[in-house]
PDB file of C-alpha atoms in Angstrom:
ATOM      1  CA  UNK A   1     -56.192 155.433 -82.081  1.00  0.00           C
ATOM      2  CA  UNK A   2     -58.750 153.109 -83.670  1.00  0.00           C
ATOM      3  CA  UNK A   3     -62.382 152.827 -82.641  1.00  0.00           C
ATOM      4  CA  UNK A   4     -64.008 149.390 -82.395  1.00  0.00           C
ATOM      5  CA  UNK A   5     -67.380 147.977 -81.437  1.00  0.00           C
ATOM      6  CA  UNK A   6     -68.408 144.612 -80.022  1.00  0.00           C
ATOM      7  CA  UNK A   7     -71.835 142.986 -80.398  1.00  0.00           C
ATOM      8  CA  UNK A   8     -73.095 139.759 -78.864  1.00  0.00           C
ATOM      9  CA  UNK A   9     -76.441 138.032 -79.197  1.00  0.00           C
ATOM     10  CA  UNK A  10     -77.151 134.727 -77.436  1.00  0.00           C
ATOM     11  CA  UNK A  11     -78.568 132.814 -80.404  1.00  0.00           C
ATOM     12  CA  UNK A  12     -78.473 132.959 -84.205  1.00  0.00           C
ATOM     13  CA  UNK A  13     -82.194 133.831 -84.174  1.00  0.00           C
ATOM     14  CA  UNK A  14     -81.715 136.998 -82.110  1.00  0.00           C
ATOM     15  CA  UNK A  15     -81.361 140.294 -83.939  1.00  0.00           C
ATOM     16  CA  UNK A  16     -78.269 142.434 -83.406  1.00  0.00           C
ATOM     17  CA  UNK A  17     -79.695 145.517 -85.214  1.00  0.00           C
ATOM     18  CA  UNK A  18     -80.331 147.512 -82.023  1.00  0.00           C
ATOM     19  CA  UNK A  19     -76.702 147.153 -80.954  1.00  0.00           C
ATOM     20  CA  UNK A  20     -75.443 147.820 -84.479  1.00  0.00           C
ATOM     21  CA  UNK A  21     -77.425 151.071 -84.781  1.00  0.00           C
ATOM     22  CA  UNK A  22     -76.171 152.266 -81.368  1.00  0.00           C
ATOM     23  CA  UNK A  23     -72.532 151.630 -82.331  1.00  0.00           C
ATOM     24  CA  UNK A  24     -72.879 153.334 -85.711  1.00  0.00           C
ATOM     25  CA  UNK A  25     -74.474 156.364 -84.042  1.00  0.00           C
ATOM     26  CA  UNK A  26     -71.278 156.949 -82.033  1.00  0.00           C
ATOM     27  CA  UNK A  27     -69.172 156.690 -85.193  1.00  0.00           C
ATOM     28  CA  UNK A  28     -67.914 153.089 -85.175  1.00  0.00           C
ATOM     29  CA  UNK A  29     -67.247 151.927 -88.743  1.00  0.00           C
ATOM     30  CA  UNK A  30     -68.999 148.689 -89.714  1.00  0.00           C
ATOM     31  CA  UNK A  31     -65.662 147.069 -90.660  1.00  0.00           C
ATOM     32  CA  UNK A  32     -64.506 147.618 -87.053  1.00  0.00           C
ATOM     33  CA  UNK A  33     -67.546 145.967 -85.467  1.00  0.00           C
ATOM     34  CA  UNK A  34     -67.145 142.371 -84.288  1.00  0.00           C
ATOM     35  CA  UNK A  35     -70.214 140.207 -83.705  1.00  0.00           C
ATOM     36  CA  UNK A  36     -70.608 136.885 -81.889  1.00  0.00           C
ATOM     37  CA  UNK A  37     -73.819 134.880 -81.933  1.00  0.00           C
ATOM     38  CA  UNK A  38     -73.429 132.697 -78.895  1.00  0.00           C
ATOM     39  CA  UNK A  39     -73.887 132.531 -75.130  1.00  0.00           C
ATOM     40  CA  UNK A  40     -72.093 134.978 -72.850  1.00  0.00           C
ATOM     41  CA  UNK A  41     -71.249 132.343 -70.245  1.00  0.00           C
ATOM     42  CA  UNK A  42     -67.532 132.581 -71.118  1.00  0.00           C
ATOM     43  CA  UNK A  43     -65.144 134.440 -73.428  1.00  0.00           C
ATOM     44  CA  UNK A  44     -64.315 131.543 -75.730  1.00  0.00           C
ATOM     45  CA  UNK A  45     -65.886 133.349 -78.709  1.00  0.00           C
ATOM     46  CA  UNK A  46     -64.178 133.611 -82.134  1.00  0.00           C
ATOM     47  CA  UNK A  47     -65.003 137.237 -82.953  1.00  0.00           C
ATOM     48  CA  UNK A  48     -64.222 138.457 -79.446  1.00  0.00           C
ATOM     49  CA  UNK A  49     -60.812 136.749 -79.593  1.00  0.00           C
ATOM     50  CA  UNK A  50     -60.169 138.282 -83.022  1.00  0.00           C
ATOM     51  CA  UNK A  51     -61.092 141.729 -81.679  1.00  0.00           C
ATOM     52  CA  UNK A  52     -58.762 141.414 -78.670  1.00  0.00           C
ATOM     53  CA  UNK A  53     -55.856 140.484 -80.991  1.00  0.00           C
ATOM     54  CA  UNK A  54     -56.465 143.680 -83.011  1.00  0.00           C
ATOM     55  CA  UNK A  55     -56.727 146.059 -80.061  1.00  0.00           C
ATOM     56  CA  UNK A  56     -53.700 148.282 -79.452  1.00  0.00           C
ATOM     57  CA  UNK A  57     -52.853 150.754 -76.687  1.00  0.00           C
ATOM     58  CA  UNK A  58     -55.142 153.840 -76.636  1.00  0.00           C
ATOM     59  CA  UNK A  59     -57.737 152.229 -78.927  1.00  0.00           C
ATOM     60  CA  UNK A  60     -61.385 152.724 -77.981  1.00  0.00           C
ATOM     61  CA  UNK A  61     -63.983 149.971 -77.635  1.00  0.00           C
ATOM     62  CA  UNK A  62     -67.743 150.570 -77.532  1.00  0.00           C
ATOM     63  CA  UNK A  63     -70.292 148.050 -76.264  1.00  0.00           C
ATOM     64  CA  UNK A  64     -74.034 148.611 -75.878  1.00  0.00           C
ATOM     65  CA  UNK A  65     -74.378 147.145 -72.372  1.00  0.00           C
ATOM     66  CA  UNK A  66     -72.213 145.207 -69.925  1.00  0.00           C
ATOM     67  CA  UNK A  67     -74.128 141.944 -70.451  1.00  0.00           C
ATOM     68  CA  UNK A  68     -73.166 142.068 -74.159  1.00  0.00           C
ATOM     69  CA  UNK A  69     -69.568 141.694 -73.035  1.00  0.00           C
ATOM     70  CA  UNK A  70     -70.482 138.627 -70.969  1.00  0.00           C
ATOM     71  CA  UNK A  71     -72.588 137.158 -68.196  1.00  0.00           C
ATOM     72  CA  UNK A  72     -69.996 135.555 -65.947  1.00  0.00           C
ATOM     73  CA  UNK A  73     -69.199 137.921 -63.065  1.00  0.00           C
ATOM     74  CA  UNK A  74     -65.588 136.845 -62.469  1.00  0.00           C
ATOM     75  CA  UNK A  75     -64.735 136.658 -66.162  1.00  0.00           C
ATOM     76  CA  UNK A  76     -66.201 140.082 -67.000  1.00  0.00           C
ATOM     77  CA  UNK A  77     -64.027 141.660 -64.310  1.00  0.00           C
ATOM     78  CA  UNK A  78     -60.976 139.747 -65.501  1.00  0.00           C
ATOM     79  CA  UNK A  79     -61.514 140.717 -69.156  1.00  0.00           C
ATOM     80  CA  UNK A  80     -62.145 144.341 -68.218  1.00  0.00           C
ATOM     81  CA  UNK A  81     -58.774 144.425 -66.426  1.00  0.00           C
ATOM     82  CA  UNK A  82     -57.018 142.699 -69.346  1.00  0.00           C
ATOM     83  CA  UNK A  83     -58.439 145.237 -71.805  1.00  0.00           C
ATOM     84  CA  UNK A  84     -57.917 148.392 -69.731  1.00  0.00           C
ATOM     85  CA  UNK A  85     -54.735 147.563 -67.800  1.00  0.00           C
ATOM     86  CA  UNK A  86     -52.785 145.110 -69.995  1.00  0.00           C
ATOM     87  CA  UNK A  87     -53.966 146.269 -73.443  1.00  0.00           C
ATOM     88  CA  UNK A  88     -54.252 149.891 -72.324  1.00  0.00           C
ATOM     89  CA  UNK A  89     -57.466 150.609 -74.232  1.00  0.00           C
ATOM     90  CA  UNK A  90     -60.516 152.645 -73.237  1.00  0.00           C
ATOM     91  CA  UNK A  91     -63.994 151.102 -72.973  1.00  0.00           C
ATOM     92  CA  UNK A  92     -67.342 152.872 -73.213  1.00  0.00           C
ATOM     93  CA  UNK A  93     -70.561 151.114 -72.168  1.00  0.00           C
ATOM     94  CA  UNK A  94     -73.288 153.076 -73.955  1.00  0.00           C
ATOM     95  CA  UNK A  95     -76.147 152.143 -71.602  1.00  0.00           C
ATOM     96  CA  UNK A  96     -74.123 153.136 -68.542  1.00  0.00           C
ATOM     97  CA  UNK A  97     -72.324 156.500 -68.910  1.00  0.00           C
ATOM     98  CA  UNK A  98     -70.410 155.938 -65.653  1.00  0.00           C
ATOM     99  CA  UNK A  99     -68.602 153.086 -67.387  1.00  0.00           C
ATOM    100  CA  UNK A 100     -66.493 155.253 -69.650  1.00  0.00           C
ATOM    101  CA  UNK A 101     -62.807 154.825 -68.893  1.00  0.00           C
ATOM    102  CA  UNK A 102     -61.913 157.994 -70.828  1.00  0.00           C
ATOM    103  CA  UNK A 103     -63.400 159.996 -67.970  1.00  0.00           C
ATOM    104  CA  UNK A 104     -62.094 160.143 -64.445  1.00  0.00           C
ATOM    105  CA  UNK A 105     -58.606 158.794 -64.995  1.00  0.00           C
ATOM    106  CA  UNK A 106     -57.821 159.944 -61.459  1.00  0.00           C
ATOM    107  CA  UNK A 107     -58.064 157.622 -58.450  1.00  0.00           C
ATOM    108  CA  UNK A 108     -61.660 158.591 -57.581  1.00  0.00           C
ATOM    109  CA  UNK A 109     -62.857 158.112 -61.171  1.00  0.00           C
ATOM    110  CA  UNK A 110     -61.215 154.696 -61.400  1.00  0.00           C
ATOM    111  CA  UNK A 111     -62.648 153.731 -58.004  1.00  0.00           C
ATOM    112  CA  UNK A 112     -66.203 154.700 -59.019  1.00  0.00           C
ATOM    113  CA  UNK A 113     -65.853 152.927 -62.359  1.00  0.00           C
ATOM    114  CA  UNK A 114     -64.668 149.739 -60.595  1.00  0.00           C
ATOM    115  CA  UNK A 115     -67.618 149.803 -58.173  1.00  0.00           C
ATOM    116  CA  UNK A 116     -70.166 150.310 -60.973  1.00  0.00           C
ATOM    117  CA  UNK A 117     -68.533 147.535 -63.029  1.00  0.00           C
ATOM    118  CA  UNK A 118     -68.611 145.086 -60.118  1.00  0.00           C
ATOM    119  CA  UNK A 119     -72.285 145.816 -59.393  1.00  0.00           C
ATOM    120  CA  UNK A 120     -73.311 145.489 -63.049  1.00  0.00           C
ATOM    121  CA  UNK A 121     -71.259 142.325 -63.539  1.00  0.00           C
ATOM    122  CA  UNK A 122     -72.922 140.795 -60.495  1.00  0.00           C
ATOM    123  CA  UNK A 123     -76.366 141.754 -61.842  1.00  0.00           C
ATOM    124  CA  UNK A 124     -75.552 140.243 -65.257  1.00  0.00           C
ATOM    125  CA  UNK A 125     -74.458 136.917 -63.722  1.00  0.00           C
ATOM    126  CA  UNK A 126     -77.351 136.884 -61.263  1.00  0.00           C
ATOM    127  CA  UNK A 127     -79.762 137.291 -64.173  1.00  0.00           C
ATOM    128  CA  UNK A 128     -78.096 134.373 -66.001  1.00  0.00           C
ATOM    129  CA  UNK A 129     -78.365 132.176 -62.871  1.00  0.00           C
ATOM    130  CA  UNK A 130     -82.029 133.128 -62.443  1.00  0.00           C
ATOM    131  CA  UNK A 131     -82.815 132.232 -66.077  1.00  0.00           C
ATOM    132  CA  UNK A 132     -81.119 128.826 -65.673  1.00  0.00           C
ATOM    133  CA  UNK A 133     -83.030 128.208 -62.435  1.00  0.00           C
ATOM    134  CA  UNK A 134     -86.346 129.111 -64.085  1.00  0.00           C
ATOM    135  CA  UNK A 135     -85.571 126.785 -67.005  1.00  0.00           C
ATOM    136  CA  UNK A 136     -84.755 123.928 -64.603  1.00  0.00           C
ATOM    137  CA  UNK A 137     -87.958 124.558 -62.628  1.00  0.00           C
ATOM    138  CA  UNK A 138     -89.985 124.687 -65.861  1.00  0.00           C
ATOM    139  CA  UNK A 139     -88.537 121.377 -67.050  1.00  0.00           C
ATOM    140  CA  UNK A 140     -89.157 119.763 -63.650  1.00  0.00           C
ATOM    141  CA  UNK A 141     -92.775 121.009 -63.639  1.00  0.00           C
ATOM    142  CA  UNK A 142     -93.321 119.736 -67.197  1.00  0.00           C
ATOM    143  CA  UNK A 143     -91.877 116.324 -66.298  1.00  0.00           C
ATOM    144  CA  UNK A 144     -94.140 116.172 -63.243  1.00  0.00           C
ATOM    145  CA  UNK A 145     -97.103 116.670 -65.600  1.00  0.00           C
ATOM    146  CA  UNK A 146     -95.875 113.764 -67.717  1.00  0.00           C
ATOM    147  CA  UNK A 147     -94.457 115.833 -70.561  1.00  0.00           C
ATOM    148  CA  UNK A 148     -91.546 113.931 -72.106  1.00  0.00           C
ATOM    149  CA  UNK A 149     -88.398 115.518 -73.493  1.00  0.00           C
ATOM    150  CA  UNK A 150     -86.163 114.138 -76.205  1.00  0.00           C
ATOM    151  CA  UNK A 151     -86.994 111.679 -78.947  1.00  0.00           C
ATOM    152  CA  UNK A 152     -89.917 109.338 -78.316  1.00  0.00           C
ATOM    153  CA  UNK A 153     -88.774 105.723 -77.757  1.00  0.00           C
ATOM    154  CA  UNK A 154     -89.020 103.328 -80.702  1.00  0.00           C
ATOM    155  CA  UNK A 155     -92.031 100.981 -80.590  1.00  0.00           C
ATOM    156  CA  UNK A 156     -91.287  97.595 -79.041  1.00  0.00           C
ATOM    157  CA  UNK A 157     -90.645  94.786 -81.535  1.00  0.00           C
ATOM    158  CA  UNK A 158     -93.640  92.461 -82.043  1.00  0.00           C
ATOM    159  CA  UNK A 159     -91.818  89.537 -80.445  1.00  0.00           C
ATOM    160  CA  UNK A 160     -90.793  91.520 -77.339  1.00  0.00           C
ATOM    161  CA  UNK A 161     -93.535  90.137 -75.058  1.00  0.00           C
ATOM    162  CA  UNK A 162     -92.732  86.537 -76.033  1.00  0.00           C
ATOM    163  CA  UNK A 163     -89.011  86.773 -75.283  1.00  0.00           C
ATOM    164  CA  UNK A 164     -89.558  89.032 -72.277  1.00  0.00           C
ATOM    165  CA  UNK A 165     -91.715  86.227 -70.769  1.00  0.00           C
ATOM    166  CA  UNK A 166     -89.091  83.567 -71.598  1.00  0.00           C
ATOM    167  CA  UNK A 167     -86.414  85.724 -69.966  1.00  0.00           C
ATOM    168  CA  UNK A 168     -88.560  86.411 -66.889  1.00  0.00           C
ATOM    169  CA  UNK A 169     -89.277  82.689 -66.484  1.00  0.00           C
ATOM    170  CA  UNK A 170     -85.581  81.869 -66.780  1.00  0.00           C
ATOM    171  CA  UNK A 171     -85.881  79.950 -70.045  1.00  0.00           C
ATOM    172  CA  UNK A 172     -83.364  82.179 -71.823  1.00  0.00           C
ATOM    173  CA  UNK A 173     -80.686  84.659 -70.787  1.00  0.00           C
ATOM    174  CA  UNK A 174     -81.045  88.428 -71.083  1.00  0.00           C
ATOM    175  CA  UNK A 175     -78.388  88.420 -73.792  1.00  0.00           C
ATOM    176  CA  UNK A 176     -80.344  85.879 -75.850  1.00  0.00           C
ATOM    177  CA  UNK A 177     -83.627  87.759 -75.352  1.00  0.00           C
ATOM    178  CA  UNK A 178     -81.954  91.005 -76.437  1.00  0.00           C
ATOM    179  CA  UNK A 179     -80.570  89.343 -79.565  1.00  0.00           C
ATOM    180  CA  UNK A 180     -83.966  87.870 -80.507  1.00  0.00           C
ATOM    181  CA  UNK A 181     -85.484  91.355 -80.133  1.00  0.00           C
ATOM    182  CA  UNK A 182     -82.679  93.025 -82.108  1.00  0.00           C
ATOM    183  CA  UNK A 183     -81.558  95.169 -79.172  1.00  0.00           C
ATOM    184  CA  UNK A 184     -78.463  95.791 -77.127  1.00  0.00           C
ATOM    185  CA  UNK A 185     -78.606  94.085 -73.737  1.00  0.00           C
ATOM    186  CA  UNK A 186     -78.714  97.446 -71.883  1.00  0.00           C
ATOM    187  CA  UNK A 187     -81.621  98.606 -74.084  1.00  0.00           C
ATOM    188  CA  UNK A 188     -83.497  95.332 -73.530  1.00  0.00           C
ATOM    189  CA  UNK A 189     -83.132  95.630 -69.753  1.00  0.00           C
ATOM    190  CA  UNK A 190     -84.188  99.279 -69.791  1.00  0.00           C
ATOM    191  CA  UNK A 191     -87.266  98.581 -71.955  1.00  0.00           C
ATOM    192  CA  UNK A 192     -88.100  95.475 -69.872  1.00  0.00           C
ATOM    193  CA  UNK A 193     -88.103  97.637 -66.720  1.00  0.00           C
ATOM    194  CA  UNK A 194     -90.485 100.160 -68.309  1.00  0.00           C
ATOM    195  CA  UNK A 195     -92.628  97.329 -69.694  1.00  0.00           C
ATOM    196  CA  UNK A 196     -92.901  95.766 -66.255  1.00  0.00           C
ATOM    197  CA  UNK A 197     -93.898  99.055 -64.615  1.00  0.00           C
ATOM    198  CA  UNK A 198     -96.538  99.591 -67.320  1.00  0.00           C
ATOM    199  CA  UNK A 199     -97.990  96.112 -66.646  1.00  0.00           C
ATOM    200  CA  UNK A 200     -98.130  96.753 -62.885  1.00  0.00           C
ATOM    201  CA  UNK A 201     -99.753 100.180 -63.161  1.00  0.00           C
TER     202      UNK A 201
END
């Protein structure tokens, strides 16, 4: 039996020390700890995949909390079943003692473990959905206040007004106007639309 640990942080800036300390305290060797620095929305993570390939029947895997395993409700449940049923390993979730597959191997123990896992997985995904919703609402509120996202548009070329007028009056085509301004036709039309709105406001 080998003992492994899995750590996940959402971004490269986040610190994994808290999880690392917790795993070392239960005796996981540093060489057996696998760390991913990316989102938990799915299981397409290099270190997690590498860990799963190494796991053998009766091995033991420690994780700090269920959301470190992932944040997608369906996928957490699926992975849990793959690890415990197909791989035949034990999993211990340090922040939730009920999620310790070494205990309660009888029907009641398995039943309780499954219920706790389903509830926690749902909470983890619900939290992820809430964060995404808050981000979307924050962006919408910022846009409503006139805050722009992305790169600022390039300043209009000095001859834009001249050729915009010629185009508007039908003296030249949009393609010709775009060429004179050094733009793609789609860019010229887009900037002309904004320019027109600015003139009307």
